[in-house]
Structures are given as structure tokens and as C-alpha cells.
Amino acid sequence: VSTGGEMIAFLRGRLHAKQPQRVVIDVSGVGYDVAVPLSTFYQLDEEDAQVALRIHTHVREDQLALFGFLTEGEQVVFARLLGVSGIGPKLALGVLSGIEPAEFVAALERGDVARLTRIPGVGKKTAERMVLELRDRLVKELGPGAAGLSAGTDRPEHEDLGAALVNLGYDRRSVDRVVEAQGQELRAWSFEQQLRAALKALSRA
């Protein structure tokens, strides 16, 4: 997978563990800890299924971190975000988790700074830089509207919704209000459906 100075670019193996923003892939008995955005998490099969992820290898000092994506579009958005001043891998992953990739490109096309600043960790100046530096480039690379970036179907998963949302950077009180407002209807859904609904409500808050 990696020899000498080469970076890991692709992983195929068994999905050993799965949770929002993190998966472990078993490749011939070696477990690779890979950070993933929610746009990828939504589309993954259940644990023990076979999975193939495109990998961005990030090296900083003595630390090596792996970021995984199911689609080329997600990887392109992530890589381009890293090219924006003030955006590192953690925030780039947060952007792909705080807004659907297709909606992100559409927001860039519109110059919708207000929508971008509702993503946790993205301030007005960062949002303005993203529009300025990424709008033309991403639309050119991915096409207007980036229709092919939409997430796939939901699959059941049981996790603590509140904890997952707080880990994504949302305020605990805001999270509690959204979860309480959704009530019984929210609890009847799969975890991915709950997460989608809660993120949509938080983005409007």
C-alpha cells in the first residue's frame, strides 16, 4: 500500500468499524484508521462489507493522517479546500460534513456566504475566501450544480445522535433543541436519516 516515500492513494478491504467521520478498514489483516466526511459515511454499507475508498494522505511533522472518500468529486472538493488559506484537513472534512457536496458547490456558484457561515468552524472571512478562490475552479472541474455529488441512500445505524452532532462542531444547546423539536418522529428513523434531518434543521438555525 505504501512503500518508501509513496503515499497511500487507495484502500480496498473489509469495513471493520464505522462511525460518523471515522472508519477502520481491514486490508489483509492491517487496520487503517480513516477520517471520512458525512457525505461518504451516508453511503457506506454495514460493518464487515467490502469497501473501496479514495485516500488523501496528509503528512505533518511526524503525523500521518488518512482521509477517505467514496467519490472523486468529494476528494476534489476536499483537496481544493486545502488550497484555501486558513483551511486545514479538519475544517475541510467539517465542510463536507456540514453541507452536502452538491449544495456546497451550488452555494459557491451563488456566492452564498450566509449559507457557508452556517457550517461549524467557517467564519465570514473564510466563507468569502472559499467563494473567491473556489467558485470558478470547482464549477469548471465538477460542472454547474455538481449534480453527481449527491449522497446515496440511507442505511440503518445506531449511534448517539447528540454526541455525533456535537463532535461535528455544533453547540450542545442548539443540538438539544433540534433533537427535542423532532421528537418521536426523529427516533423512529434510522441514524443516517436522523443525522440528515438534524443537520438540515441546524443549517437553518
PDB file of N, CA, C and O in Angstrom, residues 2-44:
ATOM      1  N   SER A   2       1.945   1.240   0.794  1.00  0.00           N
ATOM      2  CA  SER A   2       2.845   2.371   0.810  1.00  0.00           C
ATOM      3  C   SER A   2       4.272   1.877   0.932  1.00  0.00           C
ATOM      4  O   SER A   2       4.593   1.129   1.846  1.00  0.00           O
ATOM      5  N   THR A   3       5.093   2.243  -0.012  1.00  0.00           N
ATOM      6  CA  THR A   3       6.472   1.812   0.049  1.00  0.00           C
ATOM      7  C   THR A   3       7.372   3.016  -0.122  1.00  0.00           C
ATOM      8  O   THR A   3       7.116   3.900  -0.933  1.00  0.00           O
ATOM      9  N   GLY A   4       8.439   3.045   0.655  1.00  0.00           N
ATOM     10  CA  GLY A   4       9.364   4.166   0.557  1.00  0.00           C
ATOM     11  C   GLY A   4       8.652   5.467   0.832  1.00  0.00           C
ATOM     12  O   GLY A   4       7.977   5.640   1.833  1.00  0.00           O
ATOM     13  N   GLY A   5       8.813   6.446  -0.076  1.00  0.00           N
ATOM     14  CA  GLY A   5       8.210   7.755   0.124  1.00  0.00           C
ATOM     15  C   GLY A   5       6.833   7.876  -0.489  1.00  0.00           C
ATOM     16  O   GLY A   5       6.254   8.951  -0.497  1.00  0.00           O
ATOM     17  N   GLU A   6       6.288   6.784  -1.038  1.00  0.00           N
ATOM     18  CA  GLU A   6       4.978   6.853  -1.676  1.00  0.00           C
ATOM     19  C   GLU A   6       3.873   7.050  -0.649  1.00  0.00           C
ATOM     20  O   GLU A   6       3.954   6.565   0.472  1.00  0.00           O
ATOM     21  N   MET A   7       2.827   7.755  -1.066  1.00  0.00           N
ATOM     22  CA  MET A   7       1.685   7.990  -0.204  1.00  0.00           C
ATOM     23  C   MET A   7       0.571   6.988  -0.525  1.00  0.00           C
ATOM     24  O   MET A   7       0.468   6.493  -1.637  1.00  0.00           O
ATOM     25  N   ILE A   8      -0.281   6.736   0.471  1.00  0.00           N
ATOM     26  CA  ILE A   8      -1.436   5.865   0.253  1.00  0.00           C
ATOM     27  C   ILE A   8      -2.469   6.637  -0.562  1.00  0.00           C
ATOM     28  O   ILE A   8      -2.877   7.728  -0.181  1.00  0.00           O
ATOM     29  N   ALA A   9      -2.894   6.095  -1.686  1.00  0.00           N
ATOM     30  CA  ALA A   9      -3.852   6.777  -2.557  1.00  0.00           C
ATOM     31  C   ALA A   9      -5.193   6.062  -2.632  1.00  0.00           C
ATOM     32  O   ALA A   9      -6.191   6.657  -3.042  1.00  0.00           O
ATOM     33  N   PHE A  10      -5.233   4.772  -2.210  1.00  0.00           N
ATOM     34  CA  PHE A  10      -6.438   3.971  -2.400  1.00  0.00           C
ATOM     35  C   PHE A  10      -6.407   2.818  -1.405  1.00  0.00           C
ATOM     36  O   PHE A  10      -5.352   2.233  -1.158  1.00  0.00           O
ATOM     37  N   LEU A  11      -7.549   2.508  -0.811  1.00  0.00           N
ATOM     38  CA  LEU A  11      -7.658   1.369   0.091  1.00  0.00           C
ATOM     39  C   LEU A  11      -8.894   0.551  -0.266  1.00  0.00           C
ATOM     40  O   LEU A  11      -9.980   1.104  -0.454  1.00  0.00           O
ATOM     41  N   ARG A  12      -8.716  -0.762  -0.351  1.00  0.00           N
ATOM     42  CA  ARG A  12      -9.833  -1.667  -0.572  1.00  0.00           C
ATOM     43  C   ARG A  12      -9.744  -2.777   0.476  1.00  0.00           C
ATOM     44  O   ARG A  12      -8.683  -3.395   0.637  1.00  0.00           O
ATOM     45  N   GLY A  13     -10.821  -3.017   1.191  1.00  0.00           N
ATOM     46  CA  GLY A  13     -10.792  -4.070   2.199  1.00  0.00           C
ATOM     47  C   GLY A  13     -12.133  -4.199   2.894  1.00  0.00           C
ATOM     48  O   GLY A  13     -13.167  -3.769   2.379  1.00  0.00           O
ATOM     49  N   ARG A  14     -12.104  -4.782   4.095  1.00  0.00           N
ATOM     50  CA  ARG A  14     -13.328  -5.025   4.868  1.00  0.00           C
ATOM     51  C   ARG A  14     -13.566  -3.855   5.814  1.00  0.00           C
ATOM     52  O   ARG A  14     -12.650  -3.360   6.462  1.00  0.00           O
ATOM     53  N   LEU A  15     -14.815  -3.415   5.879  1.00  0.00           N
ATOM     54  CA  LEU A  15     -15.185  -2.329   6.782  1.00  0.00           C
ATOM     55  C   LEU A  15     -15.250  -2.885   8.203  1.00  0.00           C
ATOM     56  O   LEU A  15     -16.230  -3.511   8.594  1.00  0.00           O
ATOM     57  N   HIS A  16     -14.187  -2.682   8.954  1.00  0.00           N
ATOM     58  CA  HIS A  16     -14.086  -3.255  10.303  1.00  0.00           C
ATOM     59  C   HIS A  16     -14.930  -2.485  11.315  1.00  0.00           C
ATOM     60  O   HIS A  16     -15.548  -3.068  12.207  1.00  0.00           O
ATOM     61  N   ALA A  17     -14.951  -1.161  11.203  1.00  0.00           N
ATOM     62  CA  ALA A  17     -15.732  -0.324  12.118  1.00  0.00           C
ATOM     63  C   ALA A  17     -16.186   0.925  11.374  1.00  0.00           C
ATOM     64  O   ALA A  17     -15.517   1.396  10.461  1.00  0.00           O
ATOM     65  N   LYS A  18     -17.331   1.448  11.788  1.00  0.00           N
ATOM     66  CA  LYS A  18     -17.924   2.593  11.090  1.00  0.00           C
ATOM     67  C   LYS A  18     -18.626   3.504  12.084  1.00  0.00           C
ATOM     68  O   LYS A  18     -19.423   3.054  12.889  1.00  0.00           O
ATOM     69  N   GLN A  19     -18.283   4.766  12.050  1.00  0.00           N
ATOM     70  CA  GLN A  19     -18.987   5.768  12.831  1.00  0.00           C
ATOM     71  C   GLN A  19     -18.851   7.104  12.101  1.00  0.00           C
ATOM     72  O   GLN A  19     -18.007   7.227  11.208  1.00  0.00           O
ATOM     73  N   PRO A  20     -19.688   8.099  12.449  1.00  0.00           N
ATOM     74  CA  PRO A  20     -19.601   9.367  11.736  1.00  0.00           C
ATOM     75  C   PRO A  20     -18.186   9.928  11.761  1.00  0.00           C
ATOM     76  O   PRO A  20     -17.567  10.046  12.814  1.00  0.00           O
ATOM     77  N   GLN A  21     -17.658  10.227  10.595  1.00  0.00           N
ATOM     78  CA  GLN A  21     -16.351  10.845  10.391  1.00  0.00           C
ATOM     79  C   GLN A  21     -15.158   9.920  10.662  1.00  0.00           C
ATOM     80  O   GLN A  21     -14.024  10.361  10.638  1.00  0.00           O
ATOM     81  N   ARG A  22     -15.388   8.623  10.874  1.00  0.00           N
ATOM     82  CA  ARG A  22     -14.251   7.727  11.089  1.00  0.00           C
ATOM     83  C   ARG A  22     -14.631   6.296  10.744  1.00  0.00           C
ATOM     84  O   ARG A  22     -15.674   5.797  11.157  1.00  0.00           O
ATOM     85  N   VAL A  23     -13.756   5.634   9.969  1.00  0.00           N
ATOM     86  CA  VAL A  23     -13.929   4.210   9.690  1.00  0.00           C
ATOM     87  C   VAL A  23     -12.583   3.515   9.859  1.00  0.00           C
ATOM     88  O   VAL A  23     -11.530   4.145   9.800  1.00  0.00           O
ATOM     89  N   VAL A  24     -12.656   2.221  10.103  1.00  0.00           N
ATOM     90  CA  VAL A  24     -11.447   1.396  10.139  1.00  0.00           C
ATOM     91  C   VAL A  24     -11.594   0.344   9.046  1.00  0.00           C
ATOM     92  O   VAL A  24     -12.588  -0.393   9.022  1.00  0.00           O
ATOM     93  N   ILE A  25     -10.624   0.298   8.141  1.00  0.00           N
ATOM     94  CA  ILE A  25     -10.666  -0.642   7.027  1.00  0.00           C
ATOM     95  C   ILE A  25      -9.594  -1.704   7.231  1.00  0.00           C
ATOM     96  O   ILE A  25      -8.417  -1.394   7.419  1.00  0.00           O
ATOM     97  N   ASP A  26     -10.026  -2.962   7.220  1.00  0.00           N
ATOM     98  CA  ASP A  26      -9.117  -4.101   7.361  1.00  0.00           C
ATOM     99  C   ASP A  26      -8.626  -4.502   5.977  1.00  0.00           C
ATOM    100  O   ASP A  26      -9.380  -5.007   5.154  1.00  0.00           O
ATOM    101  N   VAL A  27      -7.343  -4.233   5.726  1.00  0.00           N
ATOM    102  CA  VAL A  27      -6.724  -4.608   4.456  1.00  0.00           C
ATOM    103  C   VAL A  27      -5.697  -5.704   4.738  1.00  0.00           C
ATOM    104  O   VAL A  27      -4.630  -5.434   5.279  1.00  0.00           O
ATOM    105  N   SER A  28      -6.075  -6.939   4.438  1.00  0.00           N
ATOM    106  CA  SER A  28      -5.191  -8.094   4.662  1.00  0.00           C
ATOM    107  C   SER A  28      -4.678  -8.149   6.094  1.00  0.00           C
ATOM    108  O   SER A  28      -3.491  -8.395   6.345  1.00  0.00           O
ATOM    109  N   GLY A  29      -5.580  -7.882   7.052  1.00  0.00           N
ATOM    110  CA  GLY A  29      -5.217  -8.006   8.458  1.00  0.00           C
ATOM    111  C   GLY A  29      -4.637  -6.753   9.080  1.00  0.00           C
ATOM    112  O   GLY A  29      -4.367  -6.728  10.284  1.00  0.00           O
ATOM    113  N   VAL A  30      -4.462  -5.693   8.296  1.00  0.00           N
ATOM    114  CA  VAL A  30      -3.960  -4.423   8.821  1.00  0.00           C
ATOM    115  C   VAL A  30      -5.116  -3.429   8.862  1.00  0.00           C
ATOM    116  O   VAL A  30      -5.790  -3.218   7.853  1.00  0.00           O
ATOM    117  N   GLY A  31      -5.362  -2.842  10.031  1.00  0.00           N
ATOM    118  CA  GLY A  31      -6.467  -1.898  10.163  1.00  0.00           C
ATOM    119  C   GLY A  31      -6.032  -0.468   9.912  1.00  0.00           C
ATOM    120  O   GLY A  31      -5.159   0.054  10.611  1.00  0.00           O
ATOM    121  N   TYR A  32      -6.618   0.174   8.909  1.00  0.00           N
ATOM    122  CA  TYR A  32      -6.311   1.563   8.592  1.00  0.00           C
ATOM    123  C   TYR A  32      -7.406   2.465   9.146  1.00  0.00           C
ATOM    124  O   TYR A  32      -8.578   2.296   8.823  1.00  0.00           O
ATOM    125  N   ASP A  33      -7.013   3.405   9.996  1.00  0.00           N
ATOM    126  CA  ASP A  33      -7.942   4.362  10.595  1.00  0.00           C
ATOM    127  C   ASP A  33      -8.086   5.531   9.616  1.00  0.00           C
ATOM    128  O   ASP A  33      -7.116   6.237   9.329  1.00  0.00           O
ATOM    129  N   VAL A  34      -9.294   5.722   9.086  1.00  0.00           N
ATOM    130  CA  VAL A  34      -9.503   6.711   8.031  1.00  0.00           C
ATOM    131  C   VAL A  34     -10.599   7.693   8.448  1.00  0.00           C
ATOM    132  O   VAL A  34     -11.698   7.291   8.826  1.00  0.00           O
ATOM    133  N   ALA A  35     -10.290   8.976   8.386  1.00  0.00           N
ATOM    134  CA  ALA A  35     -11.294  10.006   8.638  1.00  0.00           C
ATOM    135  C   ALA A  35     -12.122  10.193   7.370  1.00  0.00           C
ATOM    136  O   ALA A  35     -11.567  10.241   6.267  1.00  0.00           O
ATOM    137  N   VAL A  36     -13.442  10.276   7.522  1.00  0.00           N
ATOM    138  CA  VAL A  36     -14.325  10.428   6.361  1.00  0.00           C
ATOM    139  C   VAL A  36     -15.348  11.527   6.634  1.00  0.00           C
ATOM    140  O   VAL A  36     -15.740  11.749   7.776  1.00  0.00           O
ATOM    141  N   PRO A  37     -15.808  12.218   5.598  1.00  0.00           N
ATOM    142  CA  PRO A  37     -16.894  13.179   5.776  1.00  0.00           C
ATOM    143  C   PRO A  37     -18.232  12.451   5.837  1.00  0.00           C
ATOM    144  O   PRO A  37     -18.342  11.289   5.427  1.00  0.00           O
ATOM    145  N   LEU A  38     -19.252  13.137   6.314  1.00  0.00           N
ATOM    146  CA  LEU A  38     -20.583  12.520   6.375  1.00  0.00           C
ATOM    147  C   LEU A  38     -21.093  12.150   4.989  1.00  0.00           C
ATOM    148  O   LEU A  38     -21.847  11.193   4.836  1.00  0.00           O
ATOM    149  N   SER A  39     -20.673  12.902   3.961  1.00  0.00           N
ATOM    150  CA  SER A  39     -21.118  12.585   2.608  1.00  0.00           C
ATOM    151  C   SER A  39     -20.676  11.187   2.185  1.00  0.00           C
ATOM    152  O   SER A  39     -21.368  10.510   1.423  1.00  0.00           O
ATOM    153  N   THR A  40     -19.540  10.727   2.699  1.00  0.00           N
ATOM    154  CA  THR A  40     -19.088   9.355   2.445  1.00  0.00           C
ATOM    155  C   THR A  40     -19.745   8.382   3.419  1.00  0.00           C
ATOM    156  O   THR A  40     -20.216   7.310   3.029  1.00  0.00           O
ATOM    157  N   PHE A  41     -19.811   8.756   4.697  1.00  0.00           N
ATOM    158  CA  PHE A  41     -20.399   7.900   5.729  1.00  0.00           C
ATOM    159  C   PHE A  41     -21.813   7.460   5.359  1.00  0.00           C
ATOM    160  O   PHE A  41     -22.185   6.301   5.524  1.00  0.00           O
ATOM    161  N   TYR A  42     -22.620   8.396   4.827  1.00  0.00           N
ATOM    162  CA  TYR A  42     -24.004   8.091   4.465  1.00  0.00           C
ATOM    163  C   TYR A  42     -24.091   6.934   3.462  1.00  0.00           C
ATOM    164  O   TYR A  42     -25.085   6.216   3.423  1.00  0.00           O
ATOM    165  N   GLN A  43     -23.082   6.785   2.625  1.00  0.00           N
ATOM    166  CA  GLN A  43     -23.162   5.824   1.525  1.00  0.00           C
ATOM    167  C   GLN A  43     -22.498   4.480   1.832  1.00  0.00           C
ATOM    168  O   GLN A  43     -22.556   3.567   1.004  1.00  0.00           O
ATOM    169  N   LEU A  44     -21.866   4.355   2.985  1.00  0.00           N
ATOM    170  CA  LEU A  44     -21.165   3.116   3.303  1.00  0.00           C
ATOM    171  C   LEU A  44     -22.127   1.994   3.663  1.00  0.00           C
ATOM    172  O   LEU A  44     -23.183   2.231   4.264  1.00  0.00           O
TER     173      LEU A  44
END
